[in-house]
XYZ file of C-alpha atoms in Angstrom:
546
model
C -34.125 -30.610 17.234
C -31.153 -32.933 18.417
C -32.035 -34.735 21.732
C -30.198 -33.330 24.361
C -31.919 -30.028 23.398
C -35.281 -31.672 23.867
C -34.349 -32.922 27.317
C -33.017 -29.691 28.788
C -35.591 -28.087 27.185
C -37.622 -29.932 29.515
C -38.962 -27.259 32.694
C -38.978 -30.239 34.779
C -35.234 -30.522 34.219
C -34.502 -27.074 34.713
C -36.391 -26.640 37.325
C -34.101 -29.506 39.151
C -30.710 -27.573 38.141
C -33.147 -24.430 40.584
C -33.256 -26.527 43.846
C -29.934 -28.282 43.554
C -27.106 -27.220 45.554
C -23.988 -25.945 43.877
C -22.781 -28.234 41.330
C -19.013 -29.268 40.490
C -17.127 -27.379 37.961
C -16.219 -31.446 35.995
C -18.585 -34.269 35.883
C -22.305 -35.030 34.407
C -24.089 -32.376 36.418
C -21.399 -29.937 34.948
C -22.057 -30.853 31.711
C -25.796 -31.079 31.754
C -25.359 -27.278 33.768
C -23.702 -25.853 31.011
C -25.964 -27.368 27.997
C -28.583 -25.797 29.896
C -26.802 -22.440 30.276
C -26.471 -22.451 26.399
C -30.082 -22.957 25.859
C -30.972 -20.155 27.827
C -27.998 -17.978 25.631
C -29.716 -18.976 22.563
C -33.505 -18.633 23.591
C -32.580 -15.048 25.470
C -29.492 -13.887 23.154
C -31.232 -10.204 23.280
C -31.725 -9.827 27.143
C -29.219 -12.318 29.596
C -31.286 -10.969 32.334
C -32.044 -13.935 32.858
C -28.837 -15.516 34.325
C -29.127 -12.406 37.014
C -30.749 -15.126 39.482
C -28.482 -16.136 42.917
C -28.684 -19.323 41.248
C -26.629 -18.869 38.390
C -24.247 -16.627 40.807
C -23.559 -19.166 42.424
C -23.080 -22.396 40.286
C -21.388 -20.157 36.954
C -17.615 -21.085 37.680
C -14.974 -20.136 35.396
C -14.846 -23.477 33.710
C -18.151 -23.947 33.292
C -18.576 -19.956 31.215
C -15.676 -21.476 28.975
C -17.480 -24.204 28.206
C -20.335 -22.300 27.525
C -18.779 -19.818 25.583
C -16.218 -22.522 23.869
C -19.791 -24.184 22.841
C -21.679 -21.090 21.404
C -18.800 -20.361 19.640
C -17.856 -23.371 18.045
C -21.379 -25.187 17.632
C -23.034 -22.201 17.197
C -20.617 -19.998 15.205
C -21.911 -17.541 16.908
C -18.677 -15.275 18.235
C -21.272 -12.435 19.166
C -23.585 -14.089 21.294
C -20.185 -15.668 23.126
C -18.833 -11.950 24.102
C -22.407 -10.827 25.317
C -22.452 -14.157 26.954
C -18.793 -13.178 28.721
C -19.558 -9.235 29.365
C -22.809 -9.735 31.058
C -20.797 -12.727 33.444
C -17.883 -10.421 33.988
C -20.107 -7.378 34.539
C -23.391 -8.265 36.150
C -22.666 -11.655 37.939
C -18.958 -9.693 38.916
C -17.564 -13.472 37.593
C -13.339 -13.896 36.835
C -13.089 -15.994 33.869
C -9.758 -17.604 33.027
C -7.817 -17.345 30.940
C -8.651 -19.765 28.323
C -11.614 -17.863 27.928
C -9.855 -14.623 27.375
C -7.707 -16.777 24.507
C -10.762 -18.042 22.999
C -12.879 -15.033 22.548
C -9.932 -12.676 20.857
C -9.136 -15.266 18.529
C -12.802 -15.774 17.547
C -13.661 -12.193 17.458
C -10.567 -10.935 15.767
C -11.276 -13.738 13.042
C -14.368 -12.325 12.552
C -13.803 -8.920 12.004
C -15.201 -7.789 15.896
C -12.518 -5.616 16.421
C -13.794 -3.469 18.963
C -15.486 -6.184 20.766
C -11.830 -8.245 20.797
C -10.755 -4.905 22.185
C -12.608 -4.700 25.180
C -11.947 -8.032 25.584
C -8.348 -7.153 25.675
C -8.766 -4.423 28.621
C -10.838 -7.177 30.421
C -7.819 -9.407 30.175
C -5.304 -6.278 31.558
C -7.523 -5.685 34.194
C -7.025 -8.882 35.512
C -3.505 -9.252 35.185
C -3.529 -12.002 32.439
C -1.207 -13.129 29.905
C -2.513 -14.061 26.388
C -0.566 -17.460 24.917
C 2.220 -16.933 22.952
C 0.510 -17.641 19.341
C -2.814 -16.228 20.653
C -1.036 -13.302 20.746
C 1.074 -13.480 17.520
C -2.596 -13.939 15.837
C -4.435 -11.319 17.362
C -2.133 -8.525 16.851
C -1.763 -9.380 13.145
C -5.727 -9.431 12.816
C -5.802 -6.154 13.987
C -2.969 -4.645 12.225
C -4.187 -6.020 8.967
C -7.791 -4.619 9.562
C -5.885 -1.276 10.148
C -6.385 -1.341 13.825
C -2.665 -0.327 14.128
C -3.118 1.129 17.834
C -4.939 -1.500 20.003
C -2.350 -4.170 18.069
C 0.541 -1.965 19.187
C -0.846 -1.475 22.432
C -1.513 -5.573 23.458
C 1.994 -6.185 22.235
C 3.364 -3.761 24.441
C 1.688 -3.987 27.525
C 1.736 -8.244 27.435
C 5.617 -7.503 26.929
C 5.640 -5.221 29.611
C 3.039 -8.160 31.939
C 5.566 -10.555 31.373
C 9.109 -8.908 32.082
C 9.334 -11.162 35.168
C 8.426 -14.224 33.269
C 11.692 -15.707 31.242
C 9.379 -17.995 29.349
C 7.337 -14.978 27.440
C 9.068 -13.567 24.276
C 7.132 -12.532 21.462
C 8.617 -13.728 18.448
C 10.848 -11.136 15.946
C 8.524 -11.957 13.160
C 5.095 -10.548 14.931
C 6.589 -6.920 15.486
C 8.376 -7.308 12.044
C 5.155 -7.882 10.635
C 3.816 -5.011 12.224
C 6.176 -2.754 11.282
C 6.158 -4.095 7.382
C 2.056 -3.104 7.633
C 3.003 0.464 8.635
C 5.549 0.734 6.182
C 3.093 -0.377 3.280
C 0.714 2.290 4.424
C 2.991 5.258 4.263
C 3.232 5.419 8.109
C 6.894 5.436 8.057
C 7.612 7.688 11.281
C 4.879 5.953 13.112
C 7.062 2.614 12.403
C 10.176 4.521 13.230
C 8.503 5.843 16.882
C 7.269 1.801 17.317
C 10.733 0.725 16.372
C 12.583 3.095 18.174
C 10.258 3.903 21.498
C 9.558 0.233 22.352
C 11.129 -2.555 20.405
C 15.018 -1.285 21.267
C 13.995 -0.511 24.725
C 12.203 -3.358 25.369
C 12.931 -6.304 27.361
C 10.792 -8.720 25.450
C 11.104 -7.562 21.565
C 13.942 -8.433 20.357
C 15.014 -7.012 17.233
C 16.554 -9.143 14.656
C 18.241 -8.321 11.671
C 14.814 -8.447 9.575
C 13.805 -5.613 11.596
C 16.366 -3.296 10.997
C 15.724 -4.077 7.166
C 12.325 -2.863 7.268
C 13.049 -0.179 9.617
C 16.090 1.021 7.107
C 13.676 0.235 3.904
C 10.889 2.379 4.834
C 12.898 5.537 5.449
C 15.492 5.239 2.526
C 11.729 4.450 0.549
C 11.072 8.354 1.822
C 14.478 9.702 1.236
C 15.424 9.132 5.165
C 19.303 7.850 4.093
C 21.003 9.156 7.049
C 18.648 8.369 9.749
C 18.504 4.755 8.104
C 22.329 5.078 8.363
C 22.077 5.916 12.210
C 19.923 2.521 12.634
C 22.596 0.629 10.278
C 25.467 1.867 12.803
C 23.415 0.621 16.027
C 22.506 -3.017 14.866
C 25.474 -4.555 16.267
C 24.110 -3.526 19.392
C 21.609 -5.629 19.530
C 23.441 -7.902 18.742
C 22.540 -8.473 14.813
C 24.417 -7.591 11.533
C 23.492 -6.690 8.517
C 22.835 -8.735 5.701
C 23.467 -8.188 2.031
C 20.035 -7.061 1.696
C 20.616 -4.283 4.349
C 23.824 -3.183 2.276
C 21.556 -3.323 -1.057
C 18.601 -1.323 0.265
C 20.956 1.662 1.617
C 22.725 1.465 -1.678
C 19.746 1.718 -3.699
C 18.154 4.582 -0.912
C 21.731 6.406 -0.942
C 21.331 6.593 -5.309
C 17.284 7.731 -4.668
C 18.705 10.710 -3.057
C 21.551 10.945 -6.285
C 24.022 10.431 -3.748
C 26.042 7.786 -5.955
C 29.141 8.059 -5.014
C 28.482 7.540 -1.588
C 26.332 4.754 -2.738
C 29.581 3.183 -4.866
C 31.927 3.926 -1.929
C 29.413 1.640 0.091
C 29.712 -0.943 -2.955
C 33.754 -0.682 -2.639
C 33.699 -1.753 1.440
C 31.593 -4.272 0.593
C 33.692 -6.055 -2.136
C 36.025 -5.779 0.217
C 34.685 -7.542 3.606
C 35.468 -11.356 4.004
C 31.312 -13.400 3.795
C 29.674 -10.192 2.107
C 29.598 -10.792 -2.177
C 27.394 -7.777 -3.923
C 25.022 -9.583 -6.426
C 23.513 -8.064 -9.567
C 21.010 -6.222 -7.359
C 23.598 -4.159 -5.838
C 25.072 -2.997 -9.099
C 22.576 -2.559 -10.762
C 21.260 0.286 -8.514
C 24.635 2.149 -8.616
C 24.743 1.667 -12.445
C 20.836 3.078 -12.374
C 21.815 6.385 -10.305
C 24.851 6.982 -12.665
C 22.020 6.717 -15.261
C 19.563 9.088 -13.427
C 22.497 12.034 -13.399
C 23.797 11.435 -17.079
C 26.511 9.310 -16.037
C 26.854 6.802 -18.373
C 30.295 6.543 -18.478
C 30.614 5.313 -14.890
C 27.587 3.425 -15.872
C 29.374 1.374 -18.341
C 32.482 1.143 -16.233
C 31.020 -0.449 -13.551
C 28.939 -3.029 -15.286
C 32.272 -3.837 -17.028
C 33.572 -4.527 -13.674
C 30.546 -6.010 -12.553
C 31.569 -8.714 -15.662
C 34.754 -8.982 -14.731
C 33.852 -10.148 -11.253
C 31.351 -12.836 -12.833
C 28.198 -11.237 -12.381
C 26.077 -11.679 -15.236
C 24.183 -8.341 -15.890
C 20.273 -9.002 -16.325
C 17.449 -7.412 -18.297
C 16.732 -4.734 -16.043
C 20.415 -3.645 -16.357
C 19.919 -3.453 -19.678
C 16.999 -1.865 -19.616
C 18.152 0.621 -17.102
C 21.264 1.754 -19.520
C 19.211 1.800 -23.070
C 16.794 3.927 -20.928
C 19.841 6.063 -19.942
C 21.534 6.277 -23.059
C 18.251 7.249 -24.537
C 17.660 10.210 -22.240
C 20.880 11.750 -23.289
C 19.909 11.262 -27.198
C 22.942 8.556 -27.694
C 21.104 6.520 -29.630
C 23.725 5.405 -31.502
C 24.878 3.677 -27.563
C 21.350 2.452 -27.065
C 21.317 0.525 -30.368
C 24.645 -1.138 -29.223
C 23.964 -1.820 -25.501
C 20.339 -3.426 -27.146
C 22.793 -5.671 -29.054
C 24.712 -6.587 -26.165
C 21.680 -7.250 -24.429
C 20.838 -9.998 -26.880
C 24.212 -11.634 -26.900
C 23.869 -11.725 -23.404
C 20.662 -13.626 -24.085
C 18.384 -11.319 -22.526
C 15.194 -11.491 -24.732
C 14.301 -7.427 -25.058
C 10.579 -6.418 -23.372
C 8.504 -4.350 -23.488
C 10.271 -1.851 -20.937
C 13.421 -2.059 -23.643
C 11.337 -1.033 -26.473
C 9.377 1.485 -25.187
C 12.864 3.168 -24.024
C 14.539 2.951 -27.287
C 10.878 4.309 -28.678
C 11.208 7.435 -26.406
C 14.828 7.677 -26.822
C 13.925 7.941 -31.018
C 11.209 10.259 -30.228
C 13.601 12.547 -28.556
C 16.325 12.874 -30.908
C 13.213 13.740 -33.308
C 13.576 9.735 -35.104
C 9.540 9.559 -34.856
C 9.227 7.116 -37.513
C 12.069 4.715 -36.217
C 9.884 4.972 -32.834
C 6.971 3.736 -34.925
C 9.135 0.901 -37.101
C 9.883 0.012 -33.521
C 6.305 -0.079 -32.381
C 5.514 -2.584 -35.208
C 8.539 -4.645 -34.546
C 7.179 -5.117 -30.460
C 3.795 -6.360 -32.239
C 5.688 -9.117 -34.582
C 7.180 -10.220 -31.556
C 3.817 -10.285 -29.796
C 5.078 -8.054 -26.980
C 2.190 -5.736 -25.845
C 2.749 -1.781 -25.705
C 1.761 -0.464 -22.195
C 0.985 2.738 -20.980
C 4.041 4.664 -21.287
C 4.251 3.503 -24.579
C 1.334 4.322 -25.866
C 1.915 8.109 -23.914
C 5.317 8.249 -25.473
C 4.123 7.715 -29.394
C 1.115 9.812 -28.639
C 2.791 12.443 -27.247
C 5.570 12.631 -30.069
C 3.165 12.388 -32.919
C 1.276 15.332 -31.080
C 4.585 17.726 -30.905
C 5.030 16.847 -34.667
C 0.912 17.941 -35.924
C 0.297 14.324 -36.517
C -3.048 14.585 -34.773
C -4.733 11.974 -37.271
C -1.949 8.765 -36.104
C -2.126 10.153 -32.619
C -5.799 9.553 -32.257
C -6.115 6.487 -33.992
C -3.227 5.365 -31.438
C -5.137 6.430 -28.598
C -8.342 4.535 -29.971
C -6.296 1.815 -29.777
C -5.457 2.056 -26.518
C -9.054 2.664 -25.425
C -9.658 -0.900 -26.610
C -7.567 -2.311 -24.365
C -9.034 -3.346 -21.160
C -5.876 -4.329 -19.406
C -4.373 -0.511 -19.181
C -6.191 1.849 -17.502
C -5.867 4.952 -19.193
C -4.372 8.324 -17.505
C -4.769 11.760 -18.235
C -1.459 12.524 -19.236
C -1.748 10.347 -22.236
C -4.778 11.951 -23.684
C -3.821 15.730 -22.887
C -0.950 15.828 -25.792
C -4.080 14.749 -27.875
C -6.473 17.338 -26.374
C -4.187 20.262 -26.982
C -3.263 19.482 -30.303
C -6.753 19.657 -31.526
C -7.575 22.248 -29.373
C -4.663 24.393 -30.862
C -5.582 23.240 -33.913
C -9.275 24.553 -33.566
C -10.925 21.229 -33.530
C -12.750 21.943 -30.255
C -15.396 19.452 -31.610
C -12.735 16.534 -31.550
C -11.182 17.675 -28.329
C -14.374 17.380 -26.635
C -15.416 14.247 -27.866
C -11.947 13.145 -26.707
C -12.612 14.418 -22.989
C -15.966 12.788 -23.049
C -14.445 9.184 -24.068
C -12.159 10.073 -20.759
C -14.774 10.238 -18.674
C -16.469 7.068 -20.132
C -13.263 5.220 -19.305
C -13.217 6.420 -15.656
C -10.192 8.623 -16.537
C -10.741 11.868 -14.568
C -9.701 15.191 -15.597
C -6.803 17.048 -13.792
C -5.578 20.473 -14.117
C -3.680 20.410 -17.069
C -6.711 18.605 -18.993
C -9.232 21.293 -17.621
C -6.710 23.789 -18.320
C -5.758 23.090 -22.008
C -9.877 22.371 -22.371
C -10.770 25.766 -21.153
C -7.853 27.843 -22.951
C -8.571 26.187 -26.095
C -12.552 27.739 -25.812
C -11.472 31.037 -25.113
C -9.341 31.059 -28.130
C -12.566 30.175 -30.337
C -14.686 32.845 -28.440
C -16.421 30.087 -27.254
C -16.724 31.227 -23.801
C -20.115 29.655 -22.413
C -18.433 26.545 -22.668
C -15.075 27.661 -21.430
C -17.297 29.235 -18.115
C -19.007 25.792 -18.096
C -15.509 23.803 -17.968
C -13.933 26.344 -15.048
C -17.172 25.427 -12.952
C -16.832 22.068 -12.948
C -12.827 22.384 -12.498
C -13.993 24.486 -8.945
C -16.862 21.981 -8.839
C -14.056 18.939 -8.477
C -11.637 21.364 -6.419
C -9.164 20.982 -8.615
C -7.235 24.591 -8.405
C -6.429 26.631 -11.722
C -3.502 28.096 -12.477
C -2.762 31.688 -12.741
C -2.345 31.396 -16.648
C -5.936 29.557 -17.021
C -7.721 32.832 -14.312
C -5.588 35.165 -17.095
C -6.723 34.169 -19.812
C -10.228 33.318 -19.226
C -11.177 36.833 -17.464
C -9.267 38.635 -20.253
C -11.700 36.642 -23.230
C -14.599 37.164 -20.684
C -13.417 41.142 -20.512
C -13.710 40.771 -24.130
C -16.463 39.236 -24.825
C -18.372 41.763 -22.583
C -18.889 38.839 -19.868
C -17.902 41.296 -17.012
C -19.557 39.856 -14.912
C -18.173 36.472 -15.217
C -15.233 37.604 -15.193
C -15.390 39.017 -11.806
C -16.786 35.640 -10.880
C -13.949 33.783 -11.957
C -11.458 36.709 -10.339
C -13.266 36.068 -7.100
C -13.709 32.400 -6.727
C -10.108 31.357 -7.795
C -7.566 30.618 -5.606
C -5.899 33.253 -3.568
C -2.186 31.769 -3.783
C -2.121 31.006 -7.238
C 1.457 29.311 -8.555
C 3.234 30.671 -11.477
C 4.872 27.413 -13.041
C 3.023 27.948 -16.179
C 4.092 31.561 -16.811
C 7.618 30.611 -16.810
C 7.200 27.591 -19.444
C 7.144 28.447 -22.932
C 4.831 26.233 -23.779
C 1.037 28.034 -23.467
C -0.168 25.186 -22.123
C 1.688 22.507 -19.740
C 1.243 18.813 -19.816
C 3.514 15.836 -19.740
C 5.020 15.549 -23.127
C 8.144 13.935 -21.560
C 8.664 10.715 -19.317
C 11.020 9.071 -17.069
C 10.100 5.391 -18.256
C 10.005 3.695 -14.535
C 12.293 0.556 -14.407
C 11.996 -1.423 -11.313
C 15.534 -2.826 -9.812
């Protein structure tokens, strides 16, 4: 036990510190009054009752509490004990701590996860009228937005904006609302960021907006397919006195093609080649020349990475990518091929995006076995397959009856403990064998599914029970709908169809009107007007980030 513990520890001692008369707030009895206060803390952490005495009334000043509470939680590490410390003071002994001691305790407790006890601590603090310090404050509302505490951290920013309109020294830096905002926008909580934005930043006297803002502001709703509302906060920024950057022209350009509004988009493009400090970069083109490629227009997609050239902008892998993708989609494979070249004069080493687009692209124009010369060529050049191309050579050699190569493709891919496998890859599989009348291999399939955490959805239950009723196998089919309604995972009108019909059949009427009463009222029709029987991703969009 260190020394000075020992000696206040002593009754004799504390029974001086009793009879004394009030003691300064600096100096040795101060100091001696406040290791004795923290003794008491840690000895009677589970009742303070015992600092209830007239005594303690009297000689607890606001220096001496942040002392104590600077000591417990520092020395002690012991953030908890410091609060309880502070809200019996405040509450019980009616004492005004300062506001050091409102600093110290929402940094502590906000770096240790005590949200709701920094939050009280907070109303404390507005009670009394206090201010937190500038990077007190910058800290504490991060903590709590990142722990998801997105109201209390909107609410201290505000009202300590609001505290300090008639003090010219407090601003709150662009870069603590900013991150704010960025948090929201990560979580999906794009109008709540919008209302933030709009409601209190722009109208306050204290939060200025810089150009950063607006970004993030104008990212998040072009993200959600907001263009023209971003566009509204694009015309207003030279309000506040900022301008936009070339990232604000690039992210409305890339939102205005997300909506396939691309000539709009490569109007925007134009005024910007044309403004004296602004210089589009590859980024900007790029997302024009990948919206001409999302509507089939690959001649303007060619045309402008042409110009693109011209202007000395040296196209990049993901343009590449993006147009061998495009030309793929359209079956002009013959383009693909020669843009791939291109790509490599360039000397833009192809990945494993490229491949697996010229792979689909094969697959497509019904090439499967140049889509599997290709898939041997990626593994000579040690490029791994991923997911969608793995689902794309699966799902092709499942349309063409080549059950056998699909499987063994798919075992492959279960080996692989770097992809985690979706359903949409194995359901080709499943309804090839199921069609095939290999129920025996289709569930063995859906059980290696569930081994690798892959969960069924509706097309998987679907094709699983549709492919039992076929065999008369209609225990197991009832089994399979249970545990679809088990997982709620709604059936489709099809699946109810068939399955009652077979049940009918089978002389299950009874289960039938089972399955006719626990299914979905509102059933949707989108598999009665495919022609397939049974709907799964055969197709994909291969996803190329710009």
């Amino acid at each position: 036990m260190p020394l000075w513990v020992q000696r206040v520890s002593n009754i004799s001692l504390i029974a001086r510190f009793h009879t004394s008369k009030s003691l300064p707030s600096y100096g040795p009895e101060a100091i001696w009054f406040t290791k004795v206060v923290c003794l008491l803390c840690f000895h009677h952490s589970q009742s303070l009752d015992v600092f209830t005495s007239d005594y303690f009334r009297q000689n607890l000043d606001p220096h001496i509490a942040f002392n104590v509470i600077h000591h417990i939680n520092t020395n002690l590490n012991n953030p908890r004990l410091a609060f309880n410390f502070f809200k019996h003071t405040r509450v019980n002994l009616n004492l005004v701590h300062c506001i050091g001691t409102f600093n110290l305790l929402l940094r502590s407790l906000c770096q240790m996860g005590f949200h709701d006890s920094a939050t009280l601590v907070f109303k404390y603090m507005k009670a009394d009228g206090f201010l937190l310090d500038g990077s007190i404050l910058e800290s504490v509302v991060l903590a709590l937005a990142n722990a998801g505490k997105f109201g209390i951290a909107k609410e201290i920013l505000i009202s300590q904006a609001e505290l300090g309109s008639d003090e010219g020294s407090f601003v709150v830096r662009p870069f603590v609302h900013n991150s704010l905002l960025s948090l929201l926008m990560k979580r999906n909580q794009v109008d709540e960021a919008v209302d933030f934005f709009k409601d209190h930043i722009l109208r306050s006297e204290r939060l200025f907006p810089d150009t950063c803002t607006f970004n993030i502001v104008i990212r998040g709703l072009c993200r959600v397919g907001g263009v023209d509302k971003a566009f509204e906060f694009f015309n207003d920024m030279g309000s506040f006195d900022c301008f936009p950057d070339l990232v604000t022209y690039n992210t409305l350009i890339n939102g205005l093609c997300g909506v396939g509004q691309v000539d709009r988009a490569r109007s925007l493009l134009r005024s910007l080649e044309l403004q004296d400090g602004y210089s589009p970069d590859v980024v900007t083109y790029t997302s024009v020349i990948s919206g001409y490629c999302k509507l089939g227009r690959m001649d303007d997609a060619i045309n402008l990475m042409d110009e693109m050239i011209t202007y000395g902008i040296t196209p990049t892998m993901v343009t590449f990518n993006i147009l061998i993708n495009g030309f793929g989609k359209i079956g002009d494979m013959f383009s693909a091929q020669n843009m791939y070249e291109r790509m490599c004069a360039f000397g833009c080493p192809p990945d494993v995006v490229t491949f697996t687009s010229l792979i689909d692209g094969h697959c497509r124009t019904g090439d499967l076995d140049q889509g599997l010369r290709l898939w041997d060529e990626m593994n000579t050049r040690n490029l791994w397959p991923n997911l969608y191309t793995f689902s794309v050579l699966i799902g092709a050699l499942s349309r063409e009856n080549r059950l056998n190569e699909a499987r063994e493709l798919l075992r492959q891919l279960i080996l692989r403990d770097d992809i985690v496998p979706q359903p949409f890859v194995y359901n080709p599989v499943l309804d090839g064998f199921c069609k095939a009348g290999n129920l025996n291999e289709a569930n063995v399939i859906a059980a290696e599914m569930e081994s690798k955490g892959c969960c069924h959805d509706k097309f998987t239950f679907t094709i699983l029970i549709l492919g039992h009723c076929m065999k008369g196998r209609m225990l197991e089919a009832m089994a399979i709908y249970d545990k679809m309604m088990s997982l709620g995972c709604a059936p489709d009108d099809i699946t109810v169809s068939c399955l009652t019909s077979c049940l009918l059949k089978a002389g299950m009427a009874k289960e039938a009107y089972k399955v006719r009463l626990t299914s979905p009222k509102d059933l949707h029709s989108d598999l009665s007007s495919s022609k397939q029987s049974v709907p799964f991703r055969t197709r994909l969009d291969i996803p190329v980030a710009v």
